[in-house]
Short mmCIF file of N, CA and C in Angstrom, two decimals:
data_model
loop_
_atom_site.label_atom_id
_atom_site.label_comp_id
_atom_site.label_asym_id
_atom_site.label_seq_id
_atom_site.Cartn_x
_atom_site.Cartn_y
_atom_site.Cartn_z
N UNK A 19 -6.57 3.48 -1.92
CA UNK A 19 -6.40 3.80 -0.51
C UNK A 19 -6.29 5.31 -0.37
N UNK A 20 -6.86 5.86 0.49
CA UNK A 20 -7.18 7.69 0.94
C UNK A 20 -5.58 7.53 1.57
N UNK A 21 -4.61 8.08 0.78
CA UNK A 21 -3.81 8.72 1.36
C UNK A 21 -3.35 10.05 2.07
N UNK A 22 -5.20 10.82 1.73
CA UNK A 22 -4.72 12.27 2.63
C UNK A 22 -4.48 12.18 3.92
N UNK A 23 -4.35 11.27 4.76
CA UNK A 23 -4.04 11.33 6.11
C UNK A 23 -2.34 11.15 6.39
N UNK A 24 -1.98 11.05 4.92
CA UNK A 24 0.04 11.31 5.32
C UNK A 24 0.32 12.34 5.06
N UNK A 25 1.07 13.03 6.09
CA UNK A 25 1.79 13.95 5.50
C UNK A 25 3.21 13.60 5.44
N UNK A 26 3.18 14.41 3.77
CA UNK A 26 4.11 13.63 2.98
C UNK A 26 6.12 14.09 3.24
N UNK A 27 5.66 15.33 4.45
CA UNK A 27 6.77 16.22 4.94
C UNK A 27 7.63 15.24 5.88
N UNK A 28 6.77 13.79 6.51
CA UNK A 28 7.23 13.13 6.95
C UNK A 28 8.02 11.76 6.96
N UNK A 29 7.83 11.79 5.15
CA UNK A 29 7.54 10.28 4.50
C UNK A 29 9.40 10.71 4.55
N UNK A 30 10.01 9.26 4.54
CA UNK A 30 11.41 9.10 4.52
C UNK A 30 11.83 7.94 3.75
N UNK A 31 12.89 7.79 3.41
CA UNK A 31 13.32 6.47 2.66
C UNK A 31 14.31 5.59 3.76
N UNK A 32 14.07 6.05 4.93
CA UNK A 32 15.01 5.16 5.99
C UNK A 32 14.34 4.20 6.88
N UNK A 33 12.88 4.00 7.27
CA UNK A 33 11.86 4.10 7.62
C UNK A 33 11.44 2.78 6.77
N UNK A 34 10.52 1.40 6.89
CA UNK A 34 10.29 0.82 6.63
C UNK A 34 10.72 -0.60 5.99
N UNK A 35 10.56 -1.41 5.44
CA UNK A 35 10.85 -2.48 4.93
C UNK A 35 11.57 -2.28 3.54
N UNK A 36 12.58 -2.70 3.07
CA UNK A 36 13.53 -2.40 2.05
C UNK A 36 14.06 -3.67 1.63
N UNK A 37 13.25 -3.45 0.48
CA UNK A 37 13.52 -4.51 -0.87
C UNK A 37 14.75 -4.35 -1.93
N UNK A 38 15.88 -4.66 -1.90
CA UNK A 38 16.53 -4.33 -2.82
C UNK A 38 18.08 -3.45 -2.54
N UNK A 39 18.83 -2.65 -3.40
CA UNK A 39 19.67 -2.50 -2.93
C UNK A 39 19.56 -1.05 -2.55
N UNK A 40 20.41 -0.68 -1.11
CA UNK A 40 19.66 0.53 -0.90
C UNK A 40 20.64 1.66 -1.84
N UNK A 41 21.39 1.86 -2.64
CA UNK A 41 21.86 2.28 -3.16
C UNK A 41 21.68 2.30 -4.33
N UNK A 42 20.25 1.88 -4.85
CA UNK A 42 19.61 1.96 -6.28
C UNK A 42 18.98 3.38 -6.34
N UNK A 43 19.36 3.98 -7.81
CA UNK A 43 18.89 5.23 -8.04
C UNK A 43 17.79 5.57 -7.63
N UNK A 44 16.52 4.78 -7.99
CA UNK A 44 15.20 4.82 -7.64
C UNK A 44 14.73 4.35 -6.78
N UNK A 45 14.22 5.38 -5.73
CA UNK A 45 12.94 4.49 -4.32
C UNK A 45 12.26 4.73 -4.61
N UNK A 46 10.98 3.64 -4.43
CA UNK A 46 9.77 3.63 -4.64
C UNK A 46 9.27 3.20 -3.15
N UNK A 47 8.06 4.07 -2.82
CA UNK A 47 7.76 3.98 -1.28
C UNK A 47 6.34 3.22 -2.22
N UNK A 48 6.04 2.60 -1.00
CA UNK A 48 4.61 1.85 -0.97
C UNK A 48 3.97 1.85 0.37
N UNK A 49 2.71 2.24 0.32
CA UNK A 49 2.20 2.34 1.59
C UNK A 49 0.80 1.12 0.90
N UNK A 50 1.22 0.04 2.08
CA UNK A 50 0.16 -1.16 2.09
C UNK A 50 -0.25 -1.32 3.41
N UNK A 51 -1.86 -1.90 3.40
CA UNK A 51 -2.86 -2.43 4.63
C UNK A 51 -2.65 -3.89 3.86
N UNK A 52 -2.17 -4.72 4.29
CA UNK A 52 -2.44 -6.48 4.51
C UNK A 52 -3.74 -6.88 3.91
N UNK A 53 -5.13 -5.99 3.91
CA UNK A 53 -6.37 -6.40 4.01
C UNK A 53 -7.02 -5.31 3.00
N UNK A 54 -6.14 -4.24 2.46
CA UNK A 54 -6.96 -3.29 1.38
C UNK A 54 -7.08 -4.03 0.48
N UNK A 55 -8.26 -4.37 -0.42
CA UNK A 55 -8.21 -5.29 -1.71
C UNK A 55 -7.59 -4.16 -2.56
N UNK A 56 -7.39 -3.21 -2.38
CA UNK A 56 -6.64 -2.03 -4.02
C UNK A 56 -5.33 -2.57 -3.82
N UNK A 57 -4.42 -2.27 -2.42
CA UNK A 57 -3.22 -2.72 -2.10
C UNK A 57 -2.71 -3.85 -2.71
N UNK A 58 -3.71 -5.17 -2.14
CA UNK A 58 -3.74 -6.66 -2.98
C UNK A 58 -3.49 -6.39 -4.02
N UNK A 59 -4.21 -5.24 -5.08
CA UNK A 59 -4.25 -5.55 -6.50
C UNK A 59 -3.18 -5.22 -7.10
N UNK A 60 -2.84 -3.79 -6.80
CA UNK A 60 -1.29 -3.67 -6.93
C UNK A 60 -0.17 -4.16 -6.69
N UNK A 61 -0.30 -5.00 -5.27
CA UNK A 61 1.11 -6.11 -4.73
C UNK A 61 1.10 -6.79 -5.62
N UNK A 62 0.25 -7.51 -6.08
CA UNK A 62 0.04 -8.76 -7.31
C UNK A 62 0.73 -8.42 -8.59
N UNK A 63 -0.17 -7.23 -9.04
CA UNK A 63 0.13 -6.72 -10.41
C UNK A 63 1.33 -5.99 -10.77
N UNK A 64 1.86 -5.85 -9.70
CA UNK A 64 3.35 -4.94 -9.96
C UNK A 64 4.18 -5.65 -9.38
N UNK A 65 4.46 -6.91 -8.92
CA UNK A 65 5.51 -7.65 -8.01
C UNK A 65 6.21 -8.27 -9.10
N UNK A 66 5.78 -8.52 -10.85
CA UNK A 66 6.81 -9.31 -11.18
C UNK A 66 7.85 -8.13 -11.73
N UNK A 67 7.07 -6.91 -12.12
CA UNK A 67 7.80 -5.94 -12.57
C UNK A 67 9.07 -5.23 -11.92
N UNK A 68 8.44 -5.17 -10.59
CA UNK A 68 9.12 -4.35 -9.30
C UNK A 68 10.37 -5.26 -9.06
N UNK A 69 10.21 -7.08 -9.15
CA UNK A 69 11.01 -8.13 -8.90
C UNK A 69 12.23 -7.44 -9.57
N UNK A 70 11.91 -7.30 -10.92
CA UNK A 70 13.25 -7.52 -12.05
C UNK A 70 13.70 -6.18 -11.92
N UNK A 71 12.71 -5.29 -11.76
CA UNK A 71 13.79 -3.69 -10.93
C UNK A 71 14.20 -4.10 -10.55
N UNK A 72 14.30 -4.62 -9.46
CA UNK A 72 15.04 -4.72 -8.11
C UNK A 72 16.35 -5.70 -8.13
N UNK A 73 15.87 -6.64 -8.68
CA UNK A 73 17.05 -7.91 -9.33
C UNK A 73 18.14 -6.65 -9.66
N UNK A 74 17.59 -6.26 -10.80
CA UNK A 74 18.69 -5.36 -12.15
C UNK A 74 19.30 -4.47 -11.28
N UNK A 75 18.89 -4.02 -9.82
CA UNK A 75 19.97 -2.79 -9.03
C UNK A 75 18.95 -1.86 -9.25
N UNK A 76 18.00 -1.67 -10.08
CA UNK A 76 16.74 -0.21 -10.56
C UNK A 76 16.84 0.82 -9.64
N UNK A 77 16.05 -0.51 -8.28
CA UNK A 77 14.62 -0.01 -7.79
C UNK A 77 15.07 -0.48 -6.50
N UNK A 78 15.42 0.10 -5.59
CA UNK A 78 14.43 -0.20 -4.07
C UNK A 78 13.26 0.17 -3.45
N UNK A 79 12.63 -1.17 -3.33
CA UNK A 79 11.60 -0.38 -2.96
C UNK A 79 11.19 -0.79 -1.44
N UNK A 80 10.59 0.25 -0.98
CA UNK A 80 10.47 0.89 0.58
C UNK A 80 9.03 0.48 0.48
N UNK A 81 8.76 -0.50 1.91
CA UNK A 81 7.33 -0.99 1.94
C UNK A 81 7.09 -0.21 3.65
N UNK A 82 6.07 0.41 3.51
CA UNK A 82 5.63 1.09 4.56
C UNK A 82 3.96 0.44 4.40
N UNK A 83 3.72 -0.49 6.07
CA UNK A 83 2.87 -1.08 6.26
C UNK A 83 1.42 0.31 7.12
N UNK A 84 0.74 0.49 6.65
CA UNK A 84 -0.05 1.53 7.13
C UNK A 84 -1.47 1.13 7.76
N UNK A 85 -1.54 1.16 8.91
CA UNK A 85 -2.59 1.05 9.91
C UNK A 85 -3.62 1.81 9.46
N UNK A 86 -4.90 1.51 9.33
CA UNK A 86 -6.21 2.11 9.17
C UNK A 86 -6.77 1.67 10.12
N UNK A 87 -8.25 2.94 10.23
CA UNK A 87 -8.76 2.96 11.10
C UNK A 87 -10.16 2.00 10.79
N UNK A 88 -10.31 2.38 9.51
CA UNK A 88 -11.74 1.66 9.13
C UNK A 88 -11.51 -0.16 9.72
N UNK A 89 -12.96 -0.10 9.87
CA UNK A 89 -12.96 -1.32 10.18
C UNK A 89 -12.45 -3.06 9.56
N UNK A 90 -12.72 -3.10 8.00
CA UNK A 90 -12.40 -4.24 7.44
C UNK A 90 -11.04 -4.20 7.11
N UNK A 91 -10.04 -2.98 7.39
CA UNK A 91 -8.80 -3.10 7.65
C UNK A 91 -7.72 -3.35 9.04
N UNK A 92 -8.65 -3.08 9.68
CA UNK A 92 -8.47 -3.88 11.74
C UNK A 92 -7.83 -4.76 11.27
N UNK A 93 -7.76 -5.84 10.58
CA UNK A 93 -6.95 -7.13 10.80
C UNK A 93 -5.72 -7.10 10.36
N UNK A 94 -5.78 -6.36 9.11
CA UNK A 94 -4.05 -6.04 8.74
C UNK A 94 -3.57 -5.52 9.72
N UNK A 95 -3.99 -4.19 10.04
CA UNK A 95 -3.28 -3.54 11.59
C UNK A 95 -2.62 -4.30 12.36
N UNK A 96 -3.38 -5.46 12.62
CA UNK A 96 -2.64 -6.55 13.48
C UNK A 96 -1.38 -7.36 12.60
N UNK A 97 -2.12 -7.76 11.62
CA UNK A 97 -0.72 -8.09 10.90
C UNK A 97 0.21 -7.86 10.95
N UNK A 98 0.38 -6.54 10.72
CA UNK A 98 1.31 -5.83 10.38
C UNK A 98 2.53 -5.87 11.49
N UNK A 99 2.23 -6.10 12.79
CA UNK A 99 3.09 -6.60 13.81
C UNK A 99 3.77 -7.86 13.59
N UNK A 100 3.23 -8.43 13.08
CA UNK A 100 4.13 -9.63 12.62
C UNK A 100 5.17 -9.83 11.58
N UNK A 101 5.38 -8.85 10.62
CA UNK A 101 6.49 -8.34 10.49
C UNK A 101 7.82 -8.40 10.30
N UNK A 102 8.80 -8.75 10.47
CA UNK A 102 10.34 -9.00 10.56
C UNK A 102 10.99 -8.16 9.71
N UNK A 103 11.15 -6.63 9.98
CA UNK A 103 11.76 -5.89 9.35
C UNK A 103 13.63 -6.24 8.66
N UNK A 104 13.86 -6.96 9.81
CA UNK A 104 15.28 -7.22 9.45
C UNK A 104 15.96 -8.14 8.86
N UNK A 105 14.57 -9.40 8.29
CA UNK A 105 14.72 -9.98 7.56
C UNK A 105 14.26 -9.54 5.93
N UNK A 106 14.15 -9.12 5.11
CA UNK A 106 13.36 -8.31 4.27
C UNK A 106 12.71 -9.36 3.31
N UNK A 107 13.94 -10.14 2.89
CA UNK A 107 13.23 -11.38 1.95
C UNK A 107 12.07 -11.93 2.77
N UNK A 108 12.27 -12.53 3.82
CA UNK A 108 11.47 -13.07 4.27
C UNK A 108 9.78 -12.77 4.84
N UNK A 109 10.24 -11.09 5.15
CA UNK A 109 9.22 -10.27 5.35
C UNK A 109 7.90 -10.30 3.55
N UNK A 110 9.04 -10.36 3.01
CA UNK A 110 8.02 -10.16 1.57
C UNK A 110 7.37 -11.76 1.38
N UNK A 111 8.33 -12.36 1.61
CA UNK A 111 7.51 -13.57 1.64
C UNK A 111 6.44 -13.89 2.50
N UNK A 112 6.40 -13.28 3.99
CA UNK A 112 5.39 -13.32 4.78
C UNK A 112 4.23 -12.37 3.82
N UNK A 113 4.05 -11.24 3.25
CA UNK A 113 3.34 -10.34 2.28
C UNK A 113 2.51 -10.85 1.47
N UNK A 114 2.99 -12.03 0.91
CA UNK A 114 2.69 -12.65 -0.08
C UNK A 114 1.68 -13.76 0.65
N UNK A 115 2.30 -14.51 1.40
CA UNK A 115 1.19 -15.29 2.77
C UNK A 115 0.07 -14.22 2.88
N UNK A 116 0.51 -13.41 3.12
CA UNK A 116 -0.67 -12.37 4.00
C UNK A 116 -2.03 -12.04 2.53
N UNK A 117 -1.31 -11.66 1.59
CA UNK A 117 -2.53 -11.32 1.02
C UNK A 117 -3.10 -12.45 0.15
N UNK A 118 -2.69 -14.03 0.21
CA UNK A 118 -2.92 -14.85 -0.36
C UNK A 118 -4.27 -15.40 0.83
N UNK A 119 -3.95 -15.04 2.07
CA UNK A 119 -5.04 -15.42 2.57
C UNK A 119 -6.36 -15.03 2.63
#
């Protein structure tokens, strides 16, 4: 995913979906589209790892859902409203729906 369109002066750790405890040494920000297949590949391939951070106290990690403009990412955009920031488990579980579809 072309991340030159963040600037990174703006990126925060207060800001988005939060996995874990927020008082773990390490944040890890993630910026995902619902519909990027790279995103997919990484949610997949790093979720059992990121899990047992996060279990162990590691890792929180900060999911920042990112709107694109290109077209075959339009549908995440919408996704991405659906959402439930204040549930977080549940939000990841919706994540997991989302890119299974």
């Amino acid at each position: 995913m072309d991340i030159s369109v963040i600037d990174a002066t703006k990126v925060n750790t207060e800001t988005g979906l939060h996995i874990g405890e927020r008082n773990a040494p390490v944040k890890m920000i993630e910026f995902i589209n619902v519909r990027c297949p790279y995103c997919r590949k990484w949610f997949e391939e790093s979720e059992e790892l990121l899990a047992q951070s996060v279990k162990s106290g590691k890792v929180e990690r900060i999911i920042k859902l990112f709107d694109k403009e290109k077209e075959s990412l339009q549908r995440g955009n919408v996704m991405h409203h659906y959402i439930d920031y204040s549930a977080p488990e549940q939000a990841l579980s919706a994540l997991h729906k989302m890119f299974a579809t």
